[in-house]
XYZ file of C-alpha atoms in Angstrom:
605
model
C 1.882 69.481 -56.350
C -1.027 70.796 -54.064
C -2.158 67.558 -54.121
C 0.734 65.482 -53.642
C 2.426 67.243 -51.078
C -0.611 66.264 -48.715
C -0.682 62.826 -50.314
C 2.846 61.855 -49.243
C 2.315 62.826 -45.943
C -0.347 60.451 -45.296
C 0.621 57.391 -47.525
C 4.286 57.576 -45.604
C 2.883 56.110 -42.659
C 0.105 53.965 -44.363
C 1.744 52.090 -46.675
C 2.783 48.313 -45.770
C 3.129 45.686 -48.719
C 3.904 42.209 -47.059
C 4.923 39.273 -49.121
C 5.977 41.197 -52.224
C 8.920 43.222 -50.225
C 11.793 41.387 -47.587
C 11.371 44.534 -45.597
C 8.045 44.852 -46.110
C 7.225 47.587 -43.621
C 9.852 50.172 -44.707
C 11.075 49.824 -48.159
C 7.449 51.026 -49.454
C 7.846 54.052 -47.245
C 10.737 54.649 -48.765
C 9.760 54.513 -51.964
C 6.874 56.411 -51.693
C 8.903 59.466 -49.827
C 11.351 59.759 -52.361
C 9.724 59.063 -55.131
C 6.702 61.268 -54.076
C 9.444 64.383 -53.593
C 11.438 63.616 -56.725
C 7.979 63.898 -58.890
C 7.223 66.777 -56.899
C 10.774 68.558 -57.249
C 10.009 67.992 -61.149
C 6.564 70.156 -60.156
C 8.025 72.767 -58.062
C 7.843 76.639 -58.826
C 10.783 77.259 -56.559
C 9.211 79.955 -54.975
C 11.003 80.885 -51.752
C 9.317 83.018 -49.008
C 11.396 86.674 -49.294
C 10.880 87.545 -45.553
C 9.250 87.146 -42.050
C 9.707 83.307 -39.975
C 8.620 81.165 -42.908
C 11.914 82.540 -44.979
C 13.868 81.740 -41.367
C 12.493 78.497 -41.177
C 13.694 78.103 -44.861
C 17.342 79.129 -44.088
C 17.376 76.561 -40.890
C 16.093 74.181 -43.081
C 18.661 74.540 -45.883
C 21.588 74.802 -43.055
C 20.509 71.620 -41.852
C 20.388 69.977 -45.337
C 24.262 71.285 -46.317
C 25.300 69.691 -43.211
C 23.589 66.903 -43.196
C 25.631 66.623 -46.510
C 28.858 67.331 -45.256
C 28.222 64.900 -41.820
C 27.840 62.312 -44.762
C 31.522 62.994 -46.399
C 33.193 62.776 -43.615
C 31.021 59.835 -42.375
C 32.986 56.696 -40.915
C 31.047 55.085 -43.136
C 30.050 56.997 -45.984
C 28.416 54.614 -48.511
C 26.519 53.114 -45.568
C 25.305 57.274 -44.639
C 24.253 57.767 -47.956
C 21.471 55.256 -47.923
C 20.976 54.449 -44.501
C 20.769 51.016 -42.529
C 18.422 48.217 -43.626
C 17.081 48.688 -40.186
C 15.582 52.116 -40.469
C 16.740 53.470 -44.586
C 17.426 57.030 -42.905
C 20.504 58.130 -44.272
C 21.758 61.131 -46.392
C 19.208 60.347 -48.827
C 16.037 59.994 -46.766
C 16.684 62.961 -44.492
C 17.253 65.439 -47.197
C 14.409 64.415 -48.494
C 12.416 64.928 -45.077
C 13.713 68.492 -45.399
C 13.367 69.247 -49.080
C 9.493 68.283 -48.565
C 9.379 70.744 -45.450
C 10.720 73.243 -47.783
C 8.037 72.594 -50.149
C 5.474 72.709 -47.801
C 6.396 76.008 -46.373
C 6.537 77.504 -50.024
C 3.645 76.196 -50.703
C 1.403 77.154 -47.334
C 3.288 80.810 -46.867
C 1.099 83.374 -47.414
C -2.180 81.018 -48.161
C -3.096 79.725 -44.096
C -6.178 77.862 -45.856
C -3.860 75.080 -47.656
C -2.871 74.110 -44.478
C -5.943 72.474 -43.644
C -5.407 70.077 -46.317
C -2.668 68.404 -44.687
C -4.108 68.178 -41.348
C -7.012 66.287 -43.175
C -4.502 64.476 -45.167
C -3.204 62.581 -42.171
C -6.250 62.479 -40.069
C -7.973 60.311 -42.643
C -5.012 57.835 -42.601
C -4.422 58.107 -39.293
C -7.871 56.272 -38.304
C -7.369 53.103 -39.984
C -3.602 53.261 -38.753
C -4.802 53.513 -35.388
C -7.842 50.962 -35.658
C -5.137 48.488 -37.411
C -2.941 48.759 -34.086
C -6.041 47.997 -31.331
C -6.868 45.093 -33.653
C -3.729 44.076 -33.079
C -3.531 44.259 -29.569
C -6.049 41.774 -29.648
C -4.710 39.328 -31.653
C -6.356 40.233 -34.944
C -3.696 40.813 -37.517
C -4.492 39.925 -40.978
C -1.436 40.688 -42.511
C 1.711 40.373 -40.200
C 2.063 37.216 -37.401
C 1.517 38.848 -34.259
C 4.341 36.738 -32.618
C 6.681 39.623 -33.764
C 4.923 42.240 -31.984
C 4.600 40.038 -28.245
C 7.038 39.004 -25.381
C 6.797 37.067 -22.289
C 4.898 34.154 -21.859
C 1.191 32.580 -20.972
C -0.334 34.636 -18.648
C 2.084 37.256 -18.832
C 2.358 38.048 -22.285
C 2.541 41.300 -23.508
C 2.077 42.958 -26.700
C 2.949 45.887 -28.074
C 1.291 46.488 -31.952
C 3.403 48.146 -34.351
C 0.563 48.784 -36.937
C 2.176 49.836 -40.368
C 5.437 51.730 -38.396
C 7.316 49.162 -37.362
C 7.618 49.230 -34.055
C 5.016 50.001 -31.186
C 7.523 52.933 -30.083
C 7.421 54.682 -33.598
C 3.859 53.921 -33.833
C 3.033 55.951 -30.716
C 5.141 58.523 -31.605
C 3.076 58.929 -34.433
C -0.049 58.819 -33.132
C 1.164 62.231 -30.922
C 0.439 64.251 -34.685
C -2.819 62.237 -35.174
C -4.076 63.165 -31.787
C -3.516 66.541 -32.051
C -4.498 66.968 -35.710
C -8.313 65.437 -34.889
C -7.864 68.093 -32.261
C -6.859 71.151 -34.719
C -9.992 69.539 -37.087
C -12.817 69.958 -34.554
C -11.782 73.190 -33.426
C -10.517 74.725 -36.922
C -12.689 73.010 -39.769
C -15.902 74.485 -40.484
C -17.518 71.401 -42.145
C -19.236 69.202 -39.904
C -18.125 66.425 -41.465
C -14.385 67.323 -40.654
C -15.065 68.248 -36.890
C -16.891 64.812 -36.701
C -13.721 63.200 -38.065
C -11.460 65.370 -36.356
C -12.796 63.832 -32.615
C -12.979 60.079 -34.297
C -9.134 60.620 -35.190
C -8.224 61.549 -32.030
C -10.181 59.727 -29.619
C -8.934 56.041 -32.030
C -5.329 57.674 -31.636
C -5.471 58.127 -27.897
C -6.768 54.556 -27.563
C -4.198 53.234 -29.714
C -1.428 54.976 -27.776
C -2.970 53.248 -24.447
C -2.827 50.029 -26.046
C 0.720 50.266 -27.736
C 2.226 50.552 -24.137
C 4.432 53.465 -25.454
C 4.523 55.778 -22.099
C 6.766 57.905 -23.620
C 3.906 58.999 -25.669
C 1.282 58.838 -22.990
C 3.593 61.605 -21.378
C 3.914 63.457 -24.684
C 0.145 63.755 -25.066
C -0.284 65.044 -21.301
C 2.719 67.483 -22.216
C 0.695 68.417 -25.548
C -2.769 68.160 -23.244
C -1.034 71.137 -20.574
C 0.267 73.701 -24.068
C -2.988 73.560 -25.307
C -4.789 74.238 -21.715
C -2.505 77.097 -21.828
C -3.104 78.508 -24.786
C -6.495 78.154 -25.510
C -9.600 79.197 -22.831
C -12.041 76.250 -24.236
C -10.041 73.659 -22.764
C -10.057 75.158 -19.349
C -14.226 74.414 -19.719
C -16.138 71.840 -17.852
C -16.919 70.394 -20.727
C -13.305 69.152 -22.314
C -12.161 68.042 -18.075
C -14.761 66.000 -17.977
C -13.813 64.224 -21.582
C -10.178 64.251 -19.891
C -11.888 62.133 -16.526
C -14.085 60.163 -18.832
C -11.668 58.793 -20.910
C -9.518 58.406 -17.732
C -12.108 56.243 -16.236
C -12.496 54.321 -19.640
C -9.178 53.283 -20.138
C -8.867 52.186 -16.027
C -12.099 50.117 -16.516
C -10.481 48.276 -19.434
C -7.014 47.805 -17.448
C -9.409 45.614 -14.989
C -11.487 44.127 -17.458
C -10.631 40.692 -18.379
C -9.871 41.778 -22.342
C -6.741 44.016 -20.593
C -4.400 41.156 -19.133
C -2.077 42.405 -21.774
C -2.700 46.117 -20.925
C -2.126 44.570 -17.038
C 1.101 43.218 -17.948
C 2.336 46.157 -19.921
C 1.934 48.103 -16.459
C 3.354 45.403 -14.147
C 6.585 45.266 -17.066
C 6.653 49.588 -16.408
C 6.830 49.140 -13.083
C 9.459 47.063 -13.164
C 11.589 49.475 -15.876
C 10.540 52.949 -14.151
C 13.665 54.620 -16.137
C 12.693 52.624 -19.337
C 14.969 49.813 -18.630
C 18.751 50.612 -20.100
C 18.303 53.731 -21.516
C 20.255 55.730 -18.751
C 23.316 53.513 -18.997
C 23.039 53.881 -23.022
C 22.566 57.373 -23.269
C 25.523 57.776 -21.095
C 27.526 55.506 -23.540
C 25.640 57.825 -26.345
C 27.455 60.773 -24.878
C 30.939 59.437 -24.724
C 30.739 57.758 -28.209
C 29.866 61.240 -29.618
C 32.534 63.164 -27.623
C 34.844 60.764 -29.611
C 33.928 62.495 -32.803
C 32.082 65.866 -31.594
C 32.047 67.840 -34.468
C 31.094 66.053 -37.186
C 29.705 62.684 -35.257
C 30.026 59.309 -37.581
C 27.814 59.620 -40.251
C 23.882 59.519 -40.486
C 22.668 56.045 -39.459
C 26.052 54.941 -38.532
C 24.599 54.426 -34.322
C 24.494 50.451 -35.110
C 28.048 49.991 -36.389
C 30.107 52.348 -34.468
C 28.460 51.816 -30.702
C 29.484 47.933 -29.909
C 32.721 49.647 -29.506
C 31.977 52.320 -26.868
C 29.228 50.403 -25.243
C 29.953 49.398 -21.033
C 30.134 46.647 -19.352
C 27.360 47.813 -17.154
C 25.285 47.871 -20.420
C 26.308 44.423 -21.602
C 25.710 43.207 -18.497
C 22.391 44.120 -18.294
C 21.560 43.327 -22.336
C 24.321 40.540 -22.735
C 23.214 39.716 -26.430
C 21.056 42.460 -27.343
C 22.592 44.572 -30.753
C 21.025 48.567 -29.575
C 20.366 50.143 -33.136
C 19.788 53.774 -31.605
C 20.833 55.819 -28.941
C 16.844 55.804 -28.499
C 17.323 59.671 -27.767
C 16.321 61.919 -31.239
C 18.672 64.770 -29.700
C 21.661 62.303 -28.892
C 21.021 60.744 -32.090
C 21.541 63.725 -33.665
C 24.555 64.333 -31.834
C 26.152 61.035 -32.519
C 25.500 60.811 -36.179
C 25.978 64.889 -37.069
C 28.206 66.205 -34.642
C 27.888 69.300 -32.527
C 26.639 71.063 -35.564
C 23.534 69.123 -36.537
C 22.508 68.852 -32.907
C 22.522 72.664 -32.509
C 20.658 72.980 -35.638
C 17.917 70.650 -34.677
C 17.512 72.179 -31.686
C 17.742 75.995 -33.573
C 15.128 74.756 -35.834
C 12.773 73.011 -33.458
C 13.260 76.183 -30.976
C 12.268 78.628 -33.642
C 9.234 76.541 -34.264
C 8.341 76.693 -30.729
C 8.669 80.293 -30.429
C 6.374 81.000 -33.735
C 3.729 78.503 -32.316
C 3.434 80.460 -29.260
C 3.583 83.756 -30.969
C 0.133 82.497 -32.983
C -2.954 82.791 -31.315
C -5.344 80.564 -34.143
C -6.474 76.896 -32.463
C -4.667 75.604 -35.686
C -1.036 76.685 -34.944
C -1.802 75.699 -30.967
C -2.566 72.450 -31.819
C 0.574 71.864 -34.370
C 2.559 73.492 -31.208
C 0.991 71.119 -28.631
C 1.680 68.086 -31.459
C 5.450 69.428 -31.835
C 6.398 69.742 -28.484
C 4.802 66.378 -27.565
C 6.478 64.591 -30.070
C 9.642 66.143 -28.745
C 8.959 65.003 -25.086
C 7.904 61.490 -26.422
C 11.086 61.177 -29.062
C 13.530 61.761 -25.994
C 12.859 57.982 -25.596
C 12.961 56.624 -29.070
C 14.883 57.935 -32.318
C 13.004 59.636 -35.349
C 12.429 57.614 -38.131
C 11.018 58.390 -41.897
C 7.080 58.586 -40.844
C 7.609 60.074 -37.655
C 10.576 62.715 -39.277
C 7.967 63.415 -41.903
C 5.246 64.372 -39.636
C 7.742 65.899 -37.454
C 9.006 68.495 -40.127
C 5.344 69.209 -42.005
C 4.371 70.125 -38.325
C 7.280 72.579 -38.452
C 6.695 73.762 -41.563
C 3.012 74.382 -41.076
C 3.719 76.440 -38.511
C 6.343 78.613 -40.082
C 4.439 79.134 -42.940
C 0.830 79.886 -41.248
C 3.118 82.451 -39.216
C 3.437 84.316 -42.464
C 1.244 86.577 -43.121
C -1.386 86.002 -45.935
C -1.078 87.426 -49.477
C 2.725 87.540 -48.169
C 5.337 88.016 -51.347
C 7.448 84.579 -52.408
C 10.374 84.963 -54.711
C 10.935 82.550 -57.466
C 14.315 81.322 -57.768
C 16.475 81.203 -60.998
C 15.155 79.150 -63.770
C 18.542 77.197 -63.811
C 17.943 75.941 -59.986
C 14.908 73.773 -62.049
C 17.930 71.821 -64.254
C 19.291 70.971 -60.321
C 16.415 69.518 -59.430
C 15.474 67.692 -62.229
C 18.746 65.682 -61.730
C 17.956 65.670 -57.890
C 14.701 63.743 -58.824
C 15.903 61.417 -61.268
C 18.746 60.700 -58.471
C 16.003 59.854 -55.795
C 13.889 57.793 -58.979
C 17.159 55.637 -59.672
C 17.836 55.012 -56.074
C 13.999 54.085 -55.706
C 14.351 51.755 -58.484
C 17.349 49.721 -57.053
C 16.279 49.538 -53.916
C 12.677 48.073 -54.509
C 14.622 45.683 -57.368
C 16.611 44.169 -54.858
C 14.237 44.074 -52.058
C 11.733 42.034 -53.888
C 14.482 39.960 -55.159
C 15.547 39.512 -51.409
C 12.326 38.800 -50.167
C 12.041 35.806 -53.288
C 15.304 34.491 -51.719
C 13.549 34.001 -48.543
C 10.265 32.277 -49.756
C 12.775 29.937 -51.544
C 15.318 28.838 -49.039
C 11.594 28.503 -47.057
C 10.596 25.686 -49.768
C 14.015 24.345 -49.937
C 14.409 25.389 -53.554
C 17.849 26.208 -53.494
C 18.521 27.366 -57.227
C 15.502 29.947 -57.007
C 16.514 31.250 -53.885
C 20.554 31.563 -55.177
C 18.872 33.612 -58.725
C 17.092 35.296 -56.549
C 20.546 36.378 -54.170
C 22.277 37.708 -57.138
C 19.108 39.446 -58.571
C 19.516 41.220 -55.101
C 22.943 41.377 -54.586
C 23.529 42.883 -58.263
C 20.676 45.819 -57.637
C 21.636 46.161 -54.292
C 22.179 50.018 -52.856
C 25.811 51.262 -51.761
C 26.540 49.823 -48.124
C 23.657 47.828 -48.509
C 24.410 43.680 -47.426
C 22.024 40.703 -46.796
C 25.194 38.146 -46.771
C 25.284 37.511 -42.800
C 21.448 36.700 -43.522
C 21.912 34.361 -46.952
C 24.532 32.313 -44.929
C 22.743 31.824 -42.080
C 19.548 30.927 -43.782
C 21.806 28.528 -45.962
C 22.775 26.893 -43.120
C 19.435 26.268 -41.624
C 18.615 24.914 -45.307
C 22.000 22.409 -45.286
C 21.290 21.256 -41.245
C 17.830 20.268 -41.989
C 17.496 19.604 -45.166
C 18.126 15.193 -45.578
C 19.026 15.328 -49.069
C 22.799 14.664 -49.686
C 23.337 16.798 -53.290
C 21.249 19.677 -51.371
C 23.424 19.870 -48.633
C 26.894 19.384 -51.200
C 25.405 22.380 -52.646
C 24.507 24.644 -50.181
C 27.606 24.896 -48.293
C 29.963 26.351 -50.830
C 27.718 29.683 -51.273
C 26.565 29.901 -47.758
C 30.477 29.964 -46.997
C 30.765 32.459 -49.709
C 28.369 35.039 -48.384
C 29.673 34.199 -44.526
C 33.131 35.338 -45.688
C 31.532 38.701 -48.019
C 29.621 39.362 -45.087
C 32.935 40.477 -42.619
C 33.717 43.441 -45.494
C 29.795 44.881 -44.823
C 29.389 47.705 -42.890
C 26.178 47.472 -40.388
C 26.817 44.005 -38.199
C 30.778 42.959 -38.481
C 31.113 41.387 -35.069
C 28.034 39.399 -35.990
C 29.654 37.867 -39.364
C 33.048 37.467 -37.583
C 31.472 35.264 -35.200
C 28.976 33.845 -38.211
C 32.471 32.644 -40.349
C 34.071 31.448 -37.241
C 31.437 28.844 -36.998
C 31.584 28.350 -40.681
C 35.425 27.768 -40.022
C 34.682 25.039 -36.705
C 32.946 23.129 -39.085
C 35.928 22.820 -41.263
C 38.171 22.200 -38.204
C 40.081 25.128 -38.881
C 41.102 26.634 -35.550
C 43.606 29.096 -36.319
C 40.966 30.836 -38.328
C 38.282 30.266 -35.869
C 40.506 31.975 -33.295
C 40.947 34.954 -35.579
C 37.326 35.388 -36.753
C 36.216 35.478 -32.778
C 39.541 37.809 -31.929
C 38.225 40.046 -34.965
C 34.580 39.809 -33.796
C 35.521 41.083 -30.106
C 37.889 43.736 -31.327
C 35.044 45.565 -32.911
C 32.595 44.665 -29.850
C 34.744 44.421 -26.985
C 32.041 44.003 -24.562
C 30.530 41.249 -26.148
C 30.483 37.888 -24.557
C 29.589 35.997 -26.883
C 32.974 35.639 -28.248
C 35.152 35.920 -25.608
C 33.047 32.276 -24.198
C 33.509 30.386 -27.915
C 37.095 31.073 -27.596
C 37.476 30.414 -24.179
C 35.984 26.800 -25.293
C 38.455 27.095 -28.540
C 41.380 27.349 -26.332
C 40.027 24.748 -23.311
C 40.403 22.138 -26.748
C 43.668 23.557 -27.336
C 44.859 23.390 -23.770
C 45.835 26.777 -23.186
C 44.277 27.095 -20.226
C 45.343 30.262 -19.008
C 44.700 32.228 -21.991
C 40.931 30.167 -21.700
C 40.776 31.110 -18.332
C 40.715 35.032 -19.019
C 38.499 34.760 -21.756
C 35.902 32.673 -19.680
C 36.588 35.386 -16.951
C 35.477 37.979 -19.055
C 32.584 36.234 -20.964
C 30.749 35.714 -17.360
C 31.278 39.298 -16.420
C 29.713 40.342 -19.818
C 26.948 37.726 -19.688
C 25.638 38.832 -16.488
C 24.527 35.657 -14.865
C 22.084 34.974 -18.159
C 23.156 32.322 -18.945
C 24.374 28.934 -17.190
C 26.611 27.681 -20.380
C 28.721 30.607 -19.654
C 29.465 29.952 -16.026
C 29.927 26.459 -16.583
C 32.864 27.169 -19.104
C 34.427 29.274 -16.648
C 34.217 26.254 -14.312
C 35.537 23.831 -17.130
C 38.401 25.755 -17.586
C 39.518 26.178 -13.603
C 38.752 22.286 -12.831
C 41.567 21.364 -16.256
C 43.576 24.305 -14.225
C 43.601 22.396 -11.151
C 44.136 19.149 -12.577
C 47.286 20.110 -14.128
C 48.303 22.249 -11.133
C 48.342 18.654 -9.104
């Protein structure tokens, strides 16, 4: 267990297995989280700490877990809570196990400060090649993923913004915040030389990588992390660490001019242009009044991306007209939104307490899991937590609780019957592990077939999936839309005979899933166009913006619906309110509008 706990910790954020998995950059995190903390559950003494902040930590910690359990009952969705989203897998099950592992790592750090060490090494040593995989990236060298995911704009004004292994360049700067400050706890705390020598290389690649990710959120966190540890420890007040601040100013300026940083260039020029990170105020706002619609228990963990289309403003779809917002990119509001009053105050109880025990340690080990804490904090204002950067999050806590124990302190081992509990806990977490990866790989076959046009593999394939398949887990909206791709361009006759009847089939199972139901309302009304069906058209796009009112998309197909039909005044409102959602993006919209009043005037005369 010594050795695992460590282990899991760095592997979480490592691991990537393209090809093999459909979501290929978080079902192996995933599975190596909960597997990792089922095996170790089956290794655990269940030794708790009997007294001083490491048994307080424990008691926050457990608080947090109960309610994270009760948030999930009385989820709107609670088969979709219980595993989490296919966007981010961080529901009931992922979380607790995030805080079960920061329970074992303050039982197993309280009262022995040396194991602690470990895990700063632990993730220092996978945090180089994570960070060295994200500035090859940024210049275009990316053996494993296409980099076409990772860049927008165009030509000349491209930008890019390298996920490495996490996902998404947000998530991957937020974790380079713990890598930073870990190479900075190495040099200072580690007595090998080898360790100190890693300890700079880890955090001068993980400052770099930040620069080039473009995540300013966690530019600021480091200079927030930069200040706790100026005041709290005299060396970095020397001559010698301000000039390393100027000199890796100066480095990173000289590279913004260079010709290899026309990307970094247009990440700046694309800042300037989004000082208040673009939509976030109006989204946070919306944050707030979806959660005051459900304030003590919020919706459900990882519910954000099902139950926000409804509370989200026009001022927000105006500015984002066909953009689906996952997050309330805000790790407090998400809190808030998904757990209620409750969970918020216990995040913030728990991340408090932290704060206070950092600053209550004087050792350059604690300062720097302080500085890496509160950084993270400052940075995850801006983006939500997700399972690497949770996990690092929560060891950072833990670390600190238990190194404020003090050493030789007493543990108390728990009843033998809690070890029958978590033997079922683990084998829980090991059949969930064993679904999921079953019908991700089976997913990600139905994708390389429909690819090749092999339309009896990739249906096998579907049902492989669909049959292991976790609770309020769907791929239907994407199996019908890839089917029809496969029918429109496909020229063989029997292929296309064949394809439509299960591509229908999944466009009409996808309306009873959970995560994207104005999506597959919209999906089957198309599916229903084709078949000349109007009356259900009109009800799949009435459905569709019923659950996202502010969505334009379907308020302008049924304003064309009805301009067919004649009903021109109904057509007219809907076109009315389709170009006030759209903004002005798009000329289609406007021109429907205009449709619609020209037939008006017509018949008027």
């Amino acid at each position: 267990m010594r050795v695992l706990l460590p282990l899991i910790a760095a592997a979480v954020p490592l691991v990537l297995i393209p090809d093999f998995f459909f979501y290929f950059d978080l079902t192996p995190k995933v599975l190596v989280l909960l597997a990792g903390v089922a095996v170790c559950l089956l290794l655990w003494r269940v030794d708790w700490p009997s007294s001083g902040p490491a048994r307080i930590a424990a008691i926050l910690l457990t608080a947090q877990f109960v309610w994270l359990a009760i948030a999930t009952l009385m989820s709107t969705h609670p088969s979709l809570s219980l595993s989490g989203s296919s966007w981010r897998r961080f529901g009931w099950l992922e979380q607790s196990a995030v805080i079960t592992y920061a329970l074992m790592v303050i039982s197993d750090i309280s009262g022995r400060p040396d194991r602690a060490l470990v895990y700063i090494r632990a993730i220092a040593v996978t945090g180089v090649p994570i960070a060295l995989y994200g500035i090859l990236q940024h210049f275009g060298l990316d053996p494993l993923v296409s980099s076409t995911g990772y860049q927008a704009g165009e030509g000349p004004y491209t930008i890019v913004r390298p996920p490495s292994t996490l996902g998404h360049a947000n998530y991957f700067a937020t974790y380079l915040i713990f890598i930073a400050f870990a190479g900075v706890a190495l040099t200072f705390a580690a007595t090998e030389r080898f360790w100190r020598v890693l300890g700079i290389a880890a955090g001068l690649l993980a400052l770099t990588a930040i620069v080039f990710s473009g995540g300013r959120a966690a530019l600021g966190g480091i200079l927030i992390g930069v200040i706790v540890l100026s005041t709290r420890l005299p060396w970095s007040r020397t001559r010698w660490a301000l000039a390393a601040v100027l000199l890796c100013a100066l480095s990173f300026a000289g590279l913004a001019f260079s010709p290899a940083g026309a990307a970094l260039r247009n990440r700046i020029r694309w800042s300037m242009d989004e000082p208040l990170g673009g939509a976030r105020p109006l989204l946070w706002k919306d944050s707030i009044r979806m959660a005051s619609s459900r304030p003590l228990a919020g919706y459900g963990p990882d519910t954000f991306r099902v139950e926000f289309p409804r509370y989200q403003s026009v001022a927000l779809a105006r500015i984002y007209p066909d953009f689906e917002h996952e997050s309330s990119h805000n790790m407090l509001l998400d809190s808030f939104t998904e757990q209620g009053a409750p969970g918020l105050l216990l995040l913030c109880a728990l991340l408090g307490f932290a704060i206070w025990q950092g600053y209550r340690g004087g050792s350059a080990l604690i300062t720097a899991l302080l500085a890496a804490v509160i950084g993270a904090m400052a940075a995850s204002q801006f983006s939500v937590l997700t399972i690497p950067t949770a996990l690092m999050l929560y060891m950072a806590l833990a670390l600190i609780a238990g190194l404020s124990m003090p050493s030789g302190g007493v543990s108390r081992v728990l009843p033998f019957w809690t070890r029958g509990g978590l033997a079922l806990a683990a084998l829980g977490l090991l059949f969930f592990c064993t679904r999921l990866v079953l019908a991700d790989h089976a997913l990600a076959q139905t994708r390389d077939s429909l690819v090749k046009a092999d339309l009896n593999g990739g249906l096998r394939s579907y049902e492989n999936s669909r049959r292991w398949s976790v609770p309020g887990d769907s791929a239907d909206l994407y199996v019908s839309r890839e089917l029809a791709v496969l029918f429109q361009r496909t020229p063989d006759v029997r292929v296309k005979l064949q394809t439509w009847t299960p591509a229908f089939q999944a466009a009409t199972r996808a309306v009873s899933a959970t995560e994207n139901r104005p999506a597959a309302f919209y999906n089957l009304a198309i599916f229903f166009a084709t078949q000349n069906n109007a009356p259900n058209v009109e009800r799949c796009l009435r459905n569709s913006s019923f659950l996202a009112p502010n969505w334009f998309k379907p308020h302008w197909t049924l304003s064309r619906l009805l301009l067919e039909q004649r009903r021109l005044a109904d057509a007219e409102t809907e076109a009315q309110m389709a170009v006030d959602l759209d903004g002005g993006k798009d000329a289609e919209v406007a021109q429907t509008l205009a449709d619609v009043r020209t037939k008006l005037a017509s018949v008027r005369h």
